[in-house]
Amino acid sequence: MHPIISALKHHKTTVVLVALEIALTCAIVTNALFLIGDRVAAIRAPTGVSDNELVWAQTSGLDLGQGGKAGDDTAADMAALQGMPGVESVVTTSGLPLSGDMFSRSVYRRSGDKGSSLDNVVEYMGSPGMLRTLGIKVSEGRDFLPKEHVDYDPFKKGQLPPTVAIITRTLAEELWPGQDPLGKTFWQDSNGKDALQVVGVVDHLLNPQINNAQGIDRSFILPVAMVRGGLYVLRVKPGARGAVKRDLPEVLTRIDPLRMVTEDHIYSDTVSDFYHGDRAMIWVLVVVTSCLLALTALGVVGLSSFWVQQRTRQIGIRRAIGATRRDILRYFQFENLLIVTAGIVIGSLGAVGLNLWLMQRYELAHMPLAWLATGAVVLWLLGQLAVLGPALRAARVPPVVATRSV
Amino acid sequence: MLGYYLNLALRSLKRTPILTGLMVLATGLGIGASMTMLTVLHVMTDDPLPGRSAQLYTPHLDPLPLEYKLRDDSPNPTDDLTWPDAMALLKAHRGVRQAAMAGGSLLLWPGRSDLRPFYVNGRYATADFFALFGVPFERGGGWSAADDAAAAQVVVLTETLARKLFGTGNAVGQTVRLGEHDFRVIGVAAHWVPKPLFYADQTGTQYSDADLFFLPLSAAVSQKLQVSGNRSGWAKGDETALTSANMSWLQFWAQLDTPAQIAAYRQYLVDYSAQQKALGRFQRPPTNAKLYSLMGWLAHENLVPNDVRLQLWLALGFLFVCMVNIVALLLAKFLRRSGEISVRRALGARRRDIFVQLGIESALIGVAGGALGVAIAQLGLWSIRQRPDDYARLAQMDASMLLGTLMFAVVASVLAGLLPAWRACRVPPALQLKAM
């Protein structure tokens, strides 16, 4: 080991440059891998509904000046949609996971206690059969009973809200940490009115939008008779989705020609559109990371080849005085290991620093230290792989070189 | 001499094609990635109204009660003005020109059987809007202050919308049904879309939005037309009425030509706030009133998404690694030629000559790398244009960015060549010659 280090001392600048390159690559690649992992995890999070069996639509009533109330058509619409080939069931809901618009409100843990509020809780509403149609799985408790669906519109005065709700696991943990939420009551009104009893808990149900205020999946579902101005959600056999989406605007327009179908989507496309930014980011990170690793590897190959060429005579002498080919190979491999390790040590510090800086500026999460280990392993392997070619060439240098020229 | 150095550099690069290729590739990748993201940032932070932007200012008041808490995750109500404040500023007429405005999305009834009703985005504004921003007209013109006062039902269409509704015929004088009301077309504006749409409220997608119609703000308020964009209220009761003193929803821009006018306007805003505070309407310090320049306002709005900034840092980091890589490779390459350099030194070349010769060699790599970088950046920008984001369509390289890319590449590679060239020209010739 000692001769390797003293040999390196003769190439201080080059060694420092290579170690610096490894360190920078290590810092960037580690953070990039962490970001990739983070985004992939976000994309893979289950929406909580049957992604591949839903089609949804929204209409805007254009009854301006024509008389008649918006929403009069809802029942007729649902009947017509139900009759379309391939459609298994239809419901109206106030929203779908990742579909965009959402409604959130404060709820209260204790009756009439303003201080017990939990703000920005997302409220889903759905007509009878919502859970079954959307494919939401109740992990504890039960689905709504038909009689629990009542006529209710939160923007209309004088209507009594439902008395039961199904809540997500996340909301349950925030309302009553560590307790069984089934049968417990929370309030929609700070004056102790509008109590809701929890009849069921779902493990997964993402919000219509994901942001800092409302979080990812903190919501409750209310059973209503019909959501006016809401979404029509159709449960469709996967193969029939394209045809249903295509025919849907015509079916709805036939019920009432004076309106527009403002949204009509295959739900899996909605989910995919929602994550387009994350996918673009992953793509960019993957491309840059691979280029970075490839470039670093090529740089190591280039320099090692140069060193091998420069030391051909020394190698010849070592071989002449008894070093085996394996010794020469080991020598270059070990030299590379030393430089890469030095780079990784500096780079890991840089990676942590970079992560802290990114956390401060871009609200990224804290990087678990496991990613450092991943980055280190990647770079060790890369270094060894890159040096293998030049080192093998060095090992093939015949001892006779020592006797040639001066 | 330069020709000779160029010849030497070309020969030397040709001698080691793989190493040269590697260095050109590294420069090209690093420059290409960086220039892609720099171009995106450049088009996103570009001046939306060149020539006029320096005179445009937007005033902001703070009518919030003391107990109102601003939140990171919801819009700041002081970004917009309330109706009474906007009207007071208009009436005071302290700028050369000024206009209040808000966005609106209305259902348009084409009155033709072959066109179904559709929603159009437009702007409700006061009379000075067109002169203030220099909106070009194809036919007719904007409305007058008298029309503002009378809440006249008139509308200016953009050329795109006019052509869609009336074909190539003259749209001026025709009637358009917007929502539940008829508006008389008094002007057709030429295609005019500042990017970003700086005067729109910041909840929209300002890089892709465009206004297709303009109509008097007073008409919109009196007919209770749909207002798009954020409306922040802070009092119970009348917070949904557009004329409420406790809800902000209007944008306001003024033209100020001289530093004296700007200073006077600042002072006026503080005085107005102090007066409102004395009347008991405002509660916060009058010095909270602010006057932003157009570019200052865009910087304050911070329209560039975090992901874009993150990608720019990633690209610049990548470029830096590429450069370190090139420094190491050039060092190896130049030092390997110690013998050749020593011969040239022994024949009379000065250190400076060697330095210039090696510098030209690295600059040559920069030129080749820059050309590759331009190609890679075009590829990168093409892939960005495929994104569905609102800024994606703007991602194009103009001539200055193209030239900048090449310059950037040459400067970067010459900088990368400095250390290796310096080391190489300090090789002691005698020692090397002896070893030969």
PDB file of C-alpha atoms in Angstrom, chain A residues 53-234:
ATOM      1  CA  GLU A  53     -61.990   0.767 -15.076  1.00  0.00           C
ATOM      2  CA  LEU A  54     -63.256   4.344 -14.831  1.00  0.00           C
ATOM      3  CA  VAL A  55     -64.385   7.015 -17.266  1.00  0.00           C
ATOM      4  CA  TRP A  56     -65.545  10.408 -16.038  1.00  0.00           C
ATOM      5  CA  ALA A  57     -67.241  13.488 -17.401  1.00  0.00           C
ATOM      6  CA  GLN A  58     -68.463  16.861 -16.305  1.00  0.00           C
ATOM      7  CA  THR A  59     -70.989  19.117 -17.974  1.00  0.00           C
ATOM      8  CA  SER A  60     -71.839  22.728 -17.603  1.00  0.00           C
ATOM      9  CA  GLY A  61     -75.486  23.598 -17.817  1.00  0.00           C
ATOM     10  CA  LEU A  62     -76.007  26.268 -20.446  1.00  0.00           C
ATOM     11  CA  ASP A  63     -79.513  27.024 -19.305  1.00  0.00           C
ATOM     12  CA  LEU A  64     -78.771  30.744 -19.371  1.00  0.00           C
ATOM     13  CA  GLY A  65     -81.938  32.610 -20.254  1.00  0.00           C
ATOM     14  CA  GLN A  66     -83.659  29.368 -21.255  1.00  0.00           C
ATOM     15  CA  GLY A  67     -85.337  28.770 -17.904  1.00  0.00           C
ATOM     16  CA  GLY A  68     -85.091  25.474 -16.079  1.00  0.00           C
ATOM     17  CA  LYS A  69     -82.671  24.750 -13.309  1.00  0.00           C
ATOM     18  CA  ALA A  70     -79.178  23.453 -13.770  1.00  0.00           C
ATOM     19  CA  GLY A  71     -79.039  19.852 -12.645  1.00  0.00           C
ATOM     20  CA  ASP A  72     -82.589  18.959 -13.616  1.00  0.00           C
ATOM     21  CA  ASP A  73     -81.065  16.649 -16.133  1.00  0.00           C
ATOM     22  CA  THR A  74     -78.894  14.756 -13.699  1.00  0.00           C
ATOM     23  CA  ALA A  75     -81.254  11.801 -13.222  1.00  0.00           C
ATOM     24  CA  ALA A  76     -81.923  11.534 -16.952  1.00  0.00           C
ATOM     25  CA  ASP A  77     -78.200  11.790 -17.652  1.00  0.00           C
ATOM     26  CA  MET A  78     -77.437   8.970 -15.270  1.00  0.00           C
ATOM     27  CA  ALA A  79     -80.073   6.739 -16.795  1.00  0.00           C
ATOM     28  CA  ALA A  80     -78.714   7.414 -20.278  1.00  0.00           C
ATOM     29  CA  LEU A  81     -75.123   6.804 -19.220  1.00  0.00           C
ATOM     30  CA  GLN A  82     -76.154   3.613 -17.439  1.00  0.00           C
ATOM     31  CA  GLY A  83     -77.643   2.378 -20.686  1.00  0.00           C
ATOM     32  CA  MET A  84     -74.421   2.714 -22.668  1.00  0.00           C
ATOM     33  CA  PRO A  85     -72.849  -0.597 -23.709  1.00  0.00           C
ATOM     34  CA  GLY A  86     -69.952  -1.615 -21.457  1.00  0.00           C
ATOM     35  CA  VAL A  87     -71.031   0.601 -18.553  1.00  0.00           C
ATOM     36  CA  GLU A  88     -71.512  -1.354 -15.317  1.00  0.00           C
ATOM     37  CA  SER A  89     -72.586   1.458 -13.015  1.00  0.00           C
ATOM     38  CA  VAL A  90     -72.745   5.256 -12.803  1.00  0.00           C
ATOM     39  CA  VAL A  91     -72.503   7.635  -9.863  1.00  0.00           C
ATOM     40  CA  THR A  92     -72.134  11.366  -9.327  1.00  0.00           C
ATOM     41  CA  THR A  93     -69.288  12.519  -7.109  1.00  0.00           C
ATOM     42  CA  SER A  94     -67.797  15.835  -6.103  1.00  0.00           C
ATOM     43  CA  GLY A  95     -64.389  14.715  -7.331  1.00  0.00           C
ATOM     44  CA  LEU A  96     -61.976  11.899  -8.048  1.00  0.00           C
ATOM     45  CA  PRO A  97     -58.421  11.428  -6.790  1.00  0.00           C
ATOM     46  CA  LEU A  98     -56.104  13.682  -8.880  1.00  0.00           C
ATOM     47  CA  SER A  99     -58.992  15.023 -10.998  1.00  0.00           C
ATOM     48  CA  GLY A 100     -58.395  18.674 -10.085  1.00  0.00           C
ATOM     49  CA  ASP A 101     -61.079  20.691  -8.323  1.00  0.00           C
ATOM     50  CA  MET A 102     -61.651  20.009  -4.667  1.00  0.00           C
ATOM     51  CA  PHE A 103     -63.525  21.335  -1.702  1.00  0.00           C
ATOM     52  CA  SER A 104     -61.961  21.435   1.736  1.00  0.00           C
ATOM     53  CA  ARG A 105     -63.148  22.606   5.132  1.00  0.00           C
ATOM     54  CA  SER A 106     -62.365  22.606   8.837  1.00  0.00           C
ATOM     55  CA  VAL A 107     -63.653  19.794  11.020  1.00  0.00           C
ATOM     56  CA  TYR A 108     -63.811  19.694  14.818  1.00  0.00           C
ATOM     57  CA  ARG A 109     -62.838  16.901  17.189  1.00  0.00           C
ATOM     58  CA  ARG A 110     -65.049  18.125  20.012  1.00  0.00           C
ATOM     59  CA  SER A 111     -68.566  19.489  19.968  1.00  0.00           C
ATOM     60  CA  GLY A 112     -68.644  23.270  20.061  1.00  0.00           C
ATOM     61  CA  ASP A 113     -64.894  23.613  20.692  1.00  0.00           C
ATOM     62  CA  LYS A 114     -63.338  25.973  18.120  1.00  0.00           C
ATOM     63  CA  GLY A 115     -59.868  25.080  19.374  1.00  0.00           C
ATOM     64  CA  SER A 116     -60.284  21.442  18.374  1.00  0.00           C
ATOM     65  CA  SER A 117     -60.342  22.195  14.659  1.00  0.00           C
ATOM     66  CA  LEU A 118     -58.461  20.412  11.938  1.00  0.00           C
ATOM     67  CA  ASP A 119     -58.225  22.691   8.888  1.00  0.00           C
ATOM     68  CA  ASN A 120     -58.138  21.978   5.168  1.00  0.00           C
ATOM     69  CA  VAL A 121     -59.725  18.539   5.264  1.00  0.00           C
ATOM     70  CA  VAL A 122     -60.931  17.467   1.841  1.00  0.00           C
ATOM     71  CA  GLU A 123     -64.595  16.573   1.521  1.00  0.00           C
ATOM     72  CA  TYR A 124     -65.737  14.016  -1.043  1.00  0.00           C
ATOM     73  CA  MET A 125     -69.417  13.517  -1.727  1.00  0.00           C
ATOM     74  CA  GLY A 126     -70.949  10.689  -3.681  1.00  0.00           C
ATOM     75  CA  SER A 127     -74.302   9.287  -4.704  1.00  0.00           C
ATOM     76  CA  PRO A 128     -75.413   5.731  -3.777  1.00  0.00           C
ATOM     77  CA  GLY A 129     -72.977   3.082  -4.963  1.00  0.00           C
ATOM     78  CA  MET A 130     -69.996   5.467  -5.009  1.00  0.00           C
ATOM     79  CA  LEU A 131     -67.574   3.158  -3.206  1.00  0.00           C
ATOM     80  CA  ARG A 132     -68.484   0.144  -5.291  1.00  0.00           C
ATOM     81  CA  THR A 133     -68.386   2.047  -8.592  1.00  0.00           C
ATOM     82  CA  LEU A 134     -65.087   3.758  -7.905  1.00  0.00           C
ATOM     83  CA  GLY A 135     -63.578   0.627  -6.383  1.00  0.00           C
ATOM     84  CA  ILE A 136     -62.747   2.227  -3.029  1.00  0.00           C
ATOM     85  CA  LYS A 137     -61.961  -0.503  -0.504  1.00  0.00           C
ATOM     86  CA  VAL A 138     -63.239  -0.107   3.046  1.00  0.00           C
ATOM     87  CA  SER A 139     -60.576  -1.619   5.268  1.00  0.00           C
ATOM     88  CA  GLU A 140     -62.509  -1.281   8.492  1.00  0.00           C
ATOM     89  CA  GLY A 141     -66.219  -0.814   9.157  1.00  0.00           C
ATOM     90  CA  ARG A 142     -68.788  -0.800   6.348  1.00  0.00           C
ATOM     91  CA  ASP A 143     -70.013   0.919   3.191  1.00  0.00           C
ATOM     92  CA  PHE A 144     -72.879   3.436   3.379  1.00  0.00           C
ATOM     93  CA  LEU A 145     -76.445   2.095   3.598  1.00  0.00           C
ATOM     94  CA  PRO A 146     -78.878   3.300   0.878  1.00  0.00           C
ATOM     95  CA  LYS A 147     -80.970   5.201   3.437  1.00  0.00           C
ATOM     96  CA  GLU A 148     -77.928   7.156   4.605  1.00  0.00           C
ATOM     97  CA  HIS A 149     -77.698   9.022   1.287  1.00  0.00           C
ATOM     98  CA  VAL A 150     -79.588  12.301   1.809  1.00  0.00           C
ATOM     99  CA  ASP A 151     -80.346  15.360  -0.317  1.00  0.00           C
ATOM    100  CA  TYR A 152     -77.529  17.702   0.520  1.00  0.00           C
ATOM    101  CA  ASP A 153     -75.602  20.539  -1.129  1.00  0.00           C
ATOM    102  CA  PRO A 154     -73.075  22.339   1.104  1.00  0.00           C
ATOM    103  CA  PHE A 155     -73.678  25.604  -0.763  1.00  0.00           C
ATOM    104  CA  LYS A 156     -77.446  25.578  -0.160  1.00  0.00           C
ATOM    105  CA  LYS A 157     -78.936  26.759   3.065  1.00  0.00           C
ATOM    106  CA  GLY A 158     -81.508  24.856   5.049  1.00  0.00           C
ATOM    107  CA  GLN A 159     -80.476  21.316   4.158  1.00  0.00           C
ATOM    108  CA  LEU A 160     -79.388  18.907   6.844  1.00  0.00           C
ATOM    109  CA  PRO A 161     -76.091  17.199   6.063  1.00  0.00           C
ATOM    110  CA  PRO A 162     -75.607  13.442   6.277  1.00  0.00           C
ATOM    111  CA  THR A 163     -74.922  12.046   9.735  1.00  0.00           C
ATOM    112  CA  VAL A 164     -72.347   9.437   8.795  1.00  0.00           C
ATOM    113  CA  ALA A 165     -69.007   9.562   7.014  1.00  0.00           C
ATOM    114  CA  ILE A 166     -66.238   7.269   5.830  1.00  0.00           C
ATOM    115  CA  ILE A 167     -62.798   8.691   6.505  1.00  0.00           C
ATOM    116  CA  THR A 168     -59.275   7.960   5.331  1.00  0.00           C
ATOM    117  CA  ARG A 169     -56.714   6.317   7.613  1.00  0.00           C
ATOM    118  CA  THR A 170     -54.648   9.526   7.544  1.00  0.00           C
ATOM    119  CA  LEU A 171     -57.571  11.639   8.758  1.00  0.00           C
ATOM    120  CA  ALA A 172     -58.408   9.048  11.434  1.00  0.00           C
ATOM    121  CA  GLU A 173     -54.830   9.171  12.748  1.00  0.00           C
ATOM    122  CA  GLU A 174     -54.932  12.979  12.900  1.00  0.00           C
ATOM    123  CA  LEU A 175     -58.340  13.129  14.598  1.00  0.00           C
ATOM    124  CA  TRP A 176     -57.732  10.343  17.095  1.00  0.00           C
ATOM    125  CA  PRO A 177     -54.089   9.228  17.089  1.00  0.00           C
ATOM    126  CA  GLY A 178     -53.664   5.579  17.939  1.00  0.00           C
ATOM    127  CA  GLN A 179     -57.369   4.995  18.603  1.00  0.00           C
ATOM    128  CA  ASP A 180     -60.017   2.986  16.828  1.00  0.00           C
ATOM    129  CA  PRO A 181     -61.965   5.579  14.791  1.00  0.00           C
ATOM    130  CA  LEU A 182     -65.036   3.390  14.145  1.00  0.00           C
ATOM    131  CA  GLY A 183     -68.160   4.805  15.760  1.00  0.00           C
ATOM    132  CA  LYS A 184     -66.426   8.030  16.825  1.00  0.00           C
ATOM    133  CA  THR A 185     -67.958  11.421  16.043  1.00  0.00           C
ATOM    134  CA  PHE A 186     -66.529  14.650  14.588  1.00  0.00           C
ATOM    135  CA  TRP A 187     -68.250  17.903  13.693  1.00  0.00           C
ATOM    136  CA  GLN A 188     -68.406  19.992  10.515  1.00  0.00           C
ATOM    137  CA  ASP A 189     -69.588  23.074  12.391  1.00  0.00           C
ATOM    138  CA  SER A 190     -67.772  24.927  15.139  1.00  0.00           C
ATOM    139  CA  ASN A 191     -71.024  25.357  17.096  1.00  0.00           C
ATOM    140  CA  GLY A 192     -71.480  21.665  17.658  1.00  0.00           C
ATOM    141  CA  LYS A 193     -73.945  21.148  14.811  1.00  0.00           C
ATOM    142  CA  ASP A 194     -73.579  18.781  11.870  1.00  0.00           C
ATOM    143  CA  ALA A 195     -72.106  15.806  13.686  1.00  0.00           C
ATOM    144  CA  LEU A 196     -70.662  12.980  11.616  1.00  0.00           C
ATOM    145  CA  GLN A 197     -70.254   9.445  12.861  1.00  0.00           C
ATOM    146  CA  VAL A 198     -67.486   7.371  11.335  1.00  0.00           C
ATOM    147  CA  VAL A 199     -68.883   4.145   9.865  1.00  0.00           C
ATOM    148  CA  GLY A 200     -65.877   3.115   7.812  1.00  0.00           C
ATOM    149  CA  VAL A 201     -62.191   3.698   7.193  1.00  0.00           C
ATOM    150  CA  VAL A 202     -60.355   3.485   3.868  1.00  0.00           C
ATOM    151  CA  ASP A 203     -56.580   3.019   3.715  1.00  0.00           C
ATOM    152  CA  HIS A 204     -55.995   4.756   0.385  1.00  0.00           C
ATOM    153  CA  LEU A 205     -57.792   7.649  -1.294  1.00  0.00           C
ATOM    154  CA  LEU A 206     -55.719  10.475  -2.750  1.00  0.00           C
ATOM    155  CA  ASN A 207     -57.019  14.047  -2.814  1.00  0.00           C
ATOM    156  CA  PRO A 208     -58.210  15.619  -6.099  1.00  0.00           C
ATOM    157  CA  GLN A 209     -55.090  17.802  -5.864  1.00  0.00           C
ATOM    158  CA  ILE A 210     -51.926  17.292  -3.865  1.00  0.00           C
ATOM    159  CA  ASN A 211     -50.519  20.349  -2.121  1.00  0.00           C
ATOM    160  CA  ASN A 212     -49.050  21.477   1.164  1.00  0.00           C
ATOM    161  CA  ALA A 213     -52.259  22.752   2.718  1.00  0.00           C
ATOM    162  CA  GLN A 214     -54.586  19.817   2.089  1.00  0.00           C
ATOM    163  CA  GLY A 215     -51.887  17.169   2.070  1.00  0.00           C
ATOM    164  CA  ILE A 216     -52.016  13.916   0.148  1.00  0.00           C
ATOM    165  CA  ASP A 217     -54.906  11.872   1.455  1.00  0.00           C
ATOM    166  CA  ARG A 218     -56.670  13.598   4.329  1.00  0.00           C
ATOM    167  CA  SER A 219     -60.340  13.376   3.477  1.00  0.00           C
ATOM    168  CA  PHE A 220     -63.793  12.129   4.371  1.00  0.00           C
ATOM    169  CA  ILE A 221     -66.652  10.930   2.193  1.00  0.00           C
ATOM    170  CA  LEU A 222     -70.279  12.018   2.671  1.00  0.00           C
ATOM    171  CA  PRO A 223     -73.221   9.991   1.348  1.00  0.00           C
ATOM    172  CA  VAL A 224     -75.590  12.202  -0.661  1.00  0.00           C
ATOM    173  CA  ALA A 225     -78.473  11.443  -2.988  1.00  0.00           C
ATOM    174  CA  MET A 226     -76.923  13.288  -5.939  1.00  0.00           C
ATOM    175  CA  VAL A 227     -74.061  15.702  -6.530  1.00  0.00           C
ATOM    176  CA  ARG A 228     -75.340  18.543  -8.713  1.00  0.00           C
ATOM    177  CA  GLY A 229     -72.704  20.065 -10.927  1.00  0.00           C
ATOM    178  CA  GLY A 230     -70.366  17.249  -9.975  1.00  0.00           C
ATOM    179  CA  LEU A 231     -68.617  14.534 -11.927  1.00  0.00           C
ATOM    180  CA  TYR A 232     -70.271  11.615 -13.634  1.00  0.00           C
ATOM    181  CA  VAL A 233     -68.121   8.582 -12.917  1.00  0.00           C
ATOM    182  CA  LEU A 234     -68.718   5.452 -14.967  1.00  0.00           C
TER     183      LEU A 234
END
